[in-house]
Amino acid sequence: MKWTTQADIQAQVQKLWDKGLILASYVDDATLFPRRLSLVKPTSKDLTENFDAARTWIAELRQGTHFRIEMREIQHRVLGANTVPDAVWIDSRDDALALIGKTKVANRFIQLVTLTRDRQPSLLPWIASQPLRALELATEWPLFLDVVSWMQAHPRPNIYIRQMDIPGVHTKFVETHRAVLGNLFDLALSPSAVDSAWTGVSQFCRRYGFIDKPLRIRFRLLDPQHTLLVGDRDSDFTVNEDAFANLAMPPMRVFITENEINYLAFPPIANSLVIFGGGYGFGALVKAKWLEQCTLYYWGDIDTHGFAILDQLRHAFPLVKSFLMDRETLLEHTSQWGEEPQPTLRDLPRLTEEESALYDDLRDNRLRRALRLEQERIGFGWVQRVLGRCVVSEGCDGVP
């Protein structure tokens, strides 16, 4: 029989806990209790055909603690008058916690809330929205409050995070918990202390006024006629973003690739350079205004994330062309196909018509499930032939 058991009642309360509703009620004063729970009970037919089982079910249910059973008298045409469970109630938050064994854990949360009310009440909305996460951080929560207090006293400090001097707080703590601290800073700091133009964990320093370590760009000059250093034979350079932005470079072809070996093995080509890309991070290239005068090519994996990176790069450089990311290259290398671990499915509005068609085939699994062709699996001879076409026609959308 699928009638509600004590375990079912406990599971319903556990769901309230798992959603954070019970803990949040300590902060937002939401009224959760008394609360009527779902109860599947014997029908009139069940009482007729399975009376002994129903009677046993009633007895076992009534043995439970921390919930209240509301009984109702019924008149059965065969069995006469009988009193059966009609509803199950949890009368209080304490009963709910006792039922699922969370009383001690909840007490730790209460202490966290009390401490926050005393020291940083502006953070209570975050605790109410993320009570289980806050509970995970309960042991270290006083350190979070110390960091917030320090930031209030030193808004936009213009120092490296390593230079923060907070008694009892190692700056590695700040580095590790940037995501949570960012949420707390947004609540506790004045609007003038938060630069909303920068978002996300990677932009933490710029958003809150710390000095960020300089982004570095690695590139190779592919034309022996172009050198940066007298007598230079190794054209592999790594510079910070400001130095890269200030390079006095003539208009040229610029290839961006995500694979280091492809970067190192990229063939010599006149009036060109290659940049070792950084996945989804192209912010360091934006300062280099001279790139806007160059013909840009992006070489990524032929998979959904490769096209997503291309789409993102076009946000900064709308005219960038894809290189070796076409259907012909994919079909030429069927023996090298692999599987993409976690494909992305979102729409990519900046792809060309041909790129969009191939992207749709990949994300919709029309060629094979989670298909990918990693850029390093493309034959080097094929790379050289397509590169030759780029030199001749400045078009990399096909095979020569």
PDB file of C-alpha atoms in Angstrom, residues 66-239:
ATOM      1  CA  HIS A  66       7.208  15.706  16.326  1.00  0.00           C
ATOM      2  CA  PHE A  67       4.159  15.776  14.070  1.00  0.00           C
ATOM      3  CA  ARG A  68       0.452  15.955  14.832  1.00  0.00           C
ATOM      4  CA  ILE A  69      -2.193  13.749  13.275  1.00  0.00           C
ATOM      5  CA  GLU A  70      -5.616  15.255  12.793  1.00  0.00           C
ATOM      6  CA  MET A  71      -8.207  12.487  13.062  1.00  0.00           C
ATOM      7  CA  ARG A  72     -11.669  12.345  11.520  1.00  0.00           C
ATOM      8  CA  GLU A  73     -14.597  10.070  12.203  1.00  0.00           C
ATOM      9  CA  ILE A  74     -16.138   8.421   9.162  1.00  0.00           C
ATOM     10  CA  GLN A  75     -19.227   6.289   8.714  1.00  0.00           C
ATOM     11  CA  HIS A  76     -18.378   3.257   6.609  1.00  0.00           C
ATOM     12  CA  ARG A  77     -21.247   1.350   5.042  1.00  0.00           C
ATOM     13  CA  VAL A  78     -19.670  -1.983   6.052  1.00  0.00           C
ATOM     14  CA  LEU A  79     -17.433  -1.210   9.025  1.00  0.00           C
ATOM     15  CA  GLY A  80     -19.538   1.444  10.684  1.00  0.00           C
ATOM     16  CA  ALA A  81     -18.013   4.352  12.580  1.00  0.00           C
ATOM     17  CA  ASN A  82     -14.184   4.580  12.483  1.00  0.00           C
ATOM     18  CA  THR A  83     -11.652   7.255  13.346  1.00  0.00           C
ATOM     19  CA  VAL A  84      -8.941   7.642  10.689  1.00  0.00           C
ATOM     20  CA  PRO A  85      -6.092  10.117  10.023  1.00  0.00           C
ATOM     21  CA  ASP A  86      -7.273  13.064   7.960  1.00  0.00           C
ATOM     22  CA  ALA A  87      -4.259  15.411   8.018  1.00  0.00           C
ATOM     23  CA  VAL A  88      -0.679  15.612   9.268  1.00  0.00           C
ATOM     24  CA  TRP A  89       0.697  18.834  10.735  1.00  0.00           C
ATOM     25  CA  ILE A  90       4.090  20.143  11.791  1.00  0.00           C
ATOM     26  CA  ASP A  91       3.184  22.646  14.466  1.00  0.00           C
ATOM     27  CA  SER A  92       6.503  24.430  14.958  1.00  0.00           C
ATOM     28  CA  ARG A  93       9.977  24.975  13.565  1.00  0.00           C
ATOM     29  CA  ASP A  94      11.416  23.155  16.587  1.00  0.00           C
ATOM     30  CA  ASP A  95       9.287  20.109  15.785  1.00  0.00           C
ATOM     31  CA  ALA A  96      10.479  20.189  12.167  1.00  0.00           C
ATOM     32  CA  LEU A  97      14.128  20.352  13.195  1.00  0.00           C
ATOM     33  CA  ALA A  98      13.735  17.558  15.733  1.00  0.00           C
ATOM     34  CA  LEU A  99      11.985  15.358  13.175  1.00  0.00           C
ATOM     35  CA  ILE A 100      14.939  15.514  10.746  1.00  0.00           C
ATOM     36  CA  GLY A 101      17.690  15.684  13.379  1.00  0.00           C
ATOM     37  CA  LYS A 102      18.835  19.229  12.577  1.00  0.00           C
ATOM     38  CA  THR A 103      18.386  20.966  15.938  1.00  0.00           C
ATOM     39  CA  LYS A 104      22.106  21.288  16.745  1.00  0.00           C
ATOM     40  CA  VAL A 105      22.944  22.373  13.215  1.00  0.00           C
ATOM     41  CA  ALA A 106      20.221  25.013  13.306  1.00  0.00           C
ATOM     42  CA  ASN A 107      21.627  26.349  16.576  1.00  0.00           C
ATOM     43  CA  ARG A 108      24.930  27.024  14.820  1.00  0.00           C
ATOM     44  CA  PHE A 109      23.045  28.932  12.159  1.00  0.00           C
ATOM     45  CA  ILE A 110      21.200  30.963  14.809  1.00  0.00           C
ATOM     46  CA  GLN A 111      24.552  31.976  16.286  1.00  0.00           C
ATOM     47  CA  LEU A 112      25.735  33.043  12.831  1.00  0.00           C
ATOM     48  CA  VAL A 113      22.610  35.146  12.284  1.00  0.00           C
ATOM     49  CA  THR A 114      22.880  36.739  15.735  1.00  0.00           C
ATOM     50  CA  LEU A 115      26.525  37.654  15.169  1.00  0.00           C
ATOM     51  CA  THR A 116      25.699  39.159  11.782  1.00  0.00           C
ATOM     52  CA  ARG A 117      22.811  41.197  13.186  1.00  0.00           C
ATOM     53  CA  ASP A 118      25.191  42.648  15.752  1.00  0.00           C
ATOM     54  CA  ARG A 119      28.129  43.367  13.425  1.00  0.00           C
ATOM     55  CA  GLN A 120      26.950  43.603   9.807  1.00  0.00           C
ATOM     56  CA  PRO A 121      23.140  43.594   9.536  1.00  0.00           C
ATOM     57  CA  SER A 122      23.332  44.621   5.877  1.00  0.00           C
ATOM     58  CA  LEU A 123      24.521  41.073   5.102  1.00  0.00           C
ATOM     59  CA  LEU A 124      21.360  39.397   6.369  1.00  0.00           C
ATOM     60  CA  PRO A 125      19.654  39.381   2.938  1.00  0.00           C
ATOM     61  CA  TRP A 126      22.487  37.242   1.554  1.00  0.00           C
ATOM     62  CA  ILE A 127      22.190  34.820   4.468  1.00  0.00           C
ATOM     63  CA  ALA A 128      18.438  34.592   3.881  1.00  0.00           C
ATOM     64  CA  SER A 129      18.975  33.851   0.187  1.00  0.00           C
ATOM     65  CA  GLN A 130      21.871  31.407   0.738  1.00  0.00           C
ATOM     66  CA  PRO A 131      21.247  29.875   4.193  1.00  0.00           C
ATOM     67  CA  LEU A 132      22.784  26.474   3.482  1.00  0.00           C
ATOM     68  CA  ARG A 133      25.895  28.074   1.966  1.00  0.00           C
ATOM     69  CA  ALA A 134      26.146  30.367   4.977  1.00  0.00           C
ATOM     70  CA  LEU A 135      25.876  27.336   7.244  1.00  0.00           C
ATOM     71  CA  GLU A 136      28.773  25.680   5.390  1.00  0.00           C
ATOM     72  CA  LEU A 137      30.846  28.763   6.167  1.00  0.00           C
ATOM     73  CA  ALA A 138      29.745  29.069   9.801  1.00  0.00           C
ATOM     74  CA  THR A 139      33.155  28.196  11.252  1.00  0.00           C
ATOM     75  CA  GLU A 140      34.864  30.918   9.215  1.00  0.00           C
ATOM     76  CA  TRP A 141      32.014  33.402   9.238  1.00  0.00           C
ATOM     77  CA  PRO A 142      33.661  35.790  11.757  1.00  0.00           C
ATOM     78  CA  LEU A 143      36.542  36.133   9.261  1.00  0.00           C
ATOM     79  CA  PHE A 144      34.097  37.164   6.537  1.00  0.00           C
ATOM     80  CA  LEU A 145      32.731  39.847   8.856  1.00  0.00           C
ATOM     81  CA  ASP A 146      36.269  41.035   9.616  1.00  0.00           C
ATOM     82  CA  VAL A 147      37.052  41.385   5.911  1.00  0.00           C
ATOM     83  CA  VAL A 148      33.816  43.292   5.259  1.00  0.00           C
ATOM     84  CA  SER A 149      34.546  45.650   8.162  1.00  0.00           C
ATOM     85  CA  TRP A 150      38.060  46.260   6.834  1.00  0.00           C
ATOM     86  CA  MET A 151      36.713  47.074   3.387  1.00  0.00           C
ATOM     87  CA  GLN A 152      34.216  49.523   4.855  1.00  0.00           C
ATOM     88  CA  ALA A 153      37.115  51.284   6.569  1.00  0.00           C
ATOM     89  CA  HIS A 154      39.344  51.108   3.454  1.00  0.00           C
ATOM     90  CA  PRO A 155      37.105  51.460   0.363  1.00  0.00           C
ATOM     91  CA  ARG A 156      38.883  50.968  -2.972  1.00  0.00           C
ATOM     92  CA  PRO A 157      42.240  50.477  -1.230  1.00  0.00           C
ATOM     93  CA  ASN A 158      44.433  50.490  -4.389  1.00  0.00           C
ATOM     94  CA  ILE A 159      46.707  47.740  -3.065  1.00  0.00           C
ATOM     95  CA  TYR A 160      47.262  44.094  -3.898  1.00  0.00           C
ATOM     96  CA  ILE A 161      45.079  41.690  -1.936  1.00  0.00           C
ATOM     97  CA  ARG A 162      48.311  40.304  -0.478  1.00  0.00           C
ATOM     98  CA  GLN A 163      48.851  43.667   1.230  1.00  0.00           C
ATOM     99  CA  MET A 164      45.635  43.561   3.261  1.00  0.00           C
ATOM    100  CA  ASP A 165      46.530  43.597   6.949  1.00  0.00           C
ATOM    101  CA  ILE A 166      43.634  42.140   8.952  1.00  0.00           C
ATOM    102  CA  PRO A 167      44.438  40.477  12.299  1.00  0.00           C
ATOM    103  CA  GLY A 168      43.694  36.761  12.133  1.00  0.00           C
ATOM    104  CA  VAL A 169      42.859  36.790   8.419  1.00  0.00           C
ATOM    105  CA  HIS A 170      45.332  35.351   5.934  1.00  0.00           C
ATOM    106  CA  THR A 171      44.999  36.966   2.522  1.00  0.00           C
ATOM    107  CA  LYS A 172      44.759  33.494   0.980  1.00  0.00           C
ATOM    108  CA  PHE A 173      41.334  33.430   2.639  1.00  0.00           C
ATOM    109  CA  VAL A 174      40.275  36.440   0.561  1.00  0.00           C
ATOM    110  CA  GLU A 175      41.628  34.897  -2.642  1.00  0.00           C
ATOM    111  CA  THR A 176      39.789  31.632  -1.977  1.00  0.00           C
ATOM    112  CA  HIS A 177      36.431  33.219  -1.137  1.00  0.00           C
ATOM    113  CA  ARG A 178      36.199  35.951  -3.771  1.00  0.00           C
ATOM    114  CA  ALA A 179      32.769  34.802  -4.967  1.00  0.00           C
ATOM    115  CA  VAL A 180      31.131  35.017  -1.534  1.00  0.00           C
ATOM    116  CA  LEU A 181      32.995  38.163  -0.523  1.00  0.00           C
ATOM    117  CA  GLY A 182      31.877  39.840  -3.730  1.00  0.00           C
ATOM    118  CA  ASN A 183      28.244  39.237  -2.796  1.00  0.00           C
ATOM    119  CA  LEU A 184      28.866  40.584   0.694  1.00  0.00           C
ATOM    120  CA  PHE A 185      30.766  43.658  -0.519  1.00  0.00           C
ATOM    121  CA  ASP A 186      27.916  44.539  -2.872  1.00  0.00           C
ATOM    122  CA  LEU A 187      25.579  44.665   0.126  1.00  0.00           C
ATOM    123  CA  ALA A 188      27.849  46.299   2.689  1.00  0.00           C
ATOM    124  CA  LEU A 189      29.869  48.854   0.708  1.00  0.00           C
ATOM    125  CA  SER A 190      28.699  52.225  -0.522  1.00  0.00           C
ATOM    126  CA  PRO A 191      27.935  52.456  -4.269  1.00  0.00           C
ATOM    127  CA  SER A 192      31.003  54.649  -4.784  1.00  0.00           C
ATOM    128  CA  ALA A 193      33.227  51.789  -3.550  1.00  0.00           C
ATOM    129  CA  VAL A 194      31.963  49.350  -6.204  1.00  0.00           C
ATOM    130  CA  ASP A 195      32.746  49.741  -9.893  1.00  0.00           C
ATOM    131  CA  SER A 196      29.774  47.989 -11.454  1.00  0.00           C
ATOM    132  CA  ALA A 197      31.423  47.985 -14.881  1.00  0.00           C
ATOM    133  CA  TRP A 198      33.402  44.940 -13.761  1.00  0.00           C
ATOM    134  CA  THR A 199      31.598  41.714 -12.905  1.00  0.00           C
ATOM    135  CA  GLY A 200      32.428  38.136 -11.999  1.00  0.00           C
ATOM    136  CA  VAL A 201      35.132  36.550  -9.879  1.00  0.00           C
ATOM    137  CA  SER A 202      37.824  37.215 -12.480  1.00  0.00           C
ATOM    138  CA  GLN A 203      37.115  40.976 -12.219  1.00  0.00           C
ATOM    139  CA  PHE A 204      37.026  41.023  -8.401  1.00  0.00           C
ATOM    140  CA  CYS A 205      40.043  43.307  -8.030  1.00  0.00           C
ATOM    141  CA  ARG A 206      38.862  45.909 -10.507  1.00  0.00           C
ATOM    142  CA  ARG A 207      35.327  45.899  -9.122  1.00  0.00           C
ATOM    143  CA  TYR A 208      36.422  46.623  -5.533  1.00  0.00           C
ATOM    144  CA  GLY A 209      39.514  48.743  -6.125  1.00  0.00           C
ATOM    145  CA  PHE A 210      42.410  46.341  -5.633  1.00  0.00           C
ATOM    146  CA  ILE A 211      45.453  46.272  -7.863  1.00  0.00           C
ATOM    147  CA  ASP A 212      45.168  43.211 -10.074  1.00  0.00           C
ATOM    148  CA  LYS A 213      48.162  41.287 -11.266  1.00  0.00           C
ATOM    149  CA  PRO A 214      48.827  42.353 -14.858  1.00  0.00           C
ATOM    150  CA  LEU A 215      47.450  40.124 -17.557  1.00  0.00           C
ATOM    151  CA  ARG A 216      50.183  38.760 -19.802  1.00  0.00           C
ATOM    152  CA  ILE A 217      50.047  38.119 -23.514  1.00  0.00           C
ATOM    153  CA  ARG A 218      52.273  35.643 -25.299  1.00  0.00           C
ATOM    154  CA  PHE A 219      52.935  36.086 -29.024  1.00  0.00           C
ATOM    155  CA  ARG A 220      55.326  35.080 -31.793  1.00  0.00           C
ATOM    156  CA  LEU A 221      56.368  37.107 -34.799  1.00  0.00           C
ATOM    157  CA  LEU A 222      56.047  34.827 -37.832  1.00  0.00           C
ATOM    158  CA  ASP A 223      57.903  37.068 -40.283  1.00  0.00           C
ATOM    159  CA  PRO A 224      61.715  36.999 -39.998  1.00  0.00           C
ATOM    160  CA  GLN A 225      61.729  40.544 -41.412  1.00  0.00           C
ATOM    161  CA  HIS A 226      59.975  41.809 -38.276  1.00  0.00           C
ATOM    162  CA  THR A 227      61.937  41.785 -35.010  1.00  0.00           C
ATOM    163  CA  LEU A 228      61.507  43.533 -31.685  1.00  0.00           C
ATOM    164  CA  LEU A 229      65.043  43.015 -30.395  1.00  0.00           C
ATOM    165  CA  VAL A 230      68.312  43.463 -32.236  1.00  0.00           C
ATOM    166  CA  GLY A 231      69.803  40.093 -33.141  1.00  0.00           C
ATOM    167  CA  ASP A 232      66.715  38.264 -31.887  1.00  0.00           C
ATOM    168  CA  ARG A 233      66.420  34.683 -33.166  1.00  0.00           C
ATOM    169  CA  ASP A 234      63.608  33.553 -30.864  1.00  0.00           C
ATOM    170  CA  SER A 235      60.501  35.596 -31.589  1.00  0.00           C
ATOM    171  CA  ASP A 236      58.471  34.181 -28.655  1.00  0.00           C
ATOM    172  CA  PHE A 237      57.576  37.076 -26.340  1.00  0.00           C
ATOM    173  CA  THR A 238      55.444  37.448 -23.215  1.00  0.00           C
ATOM    174  CA  VAL A 239      54.490  40.984 -22.141  1.00  0.00           C
TER     175      VAL A 239
END
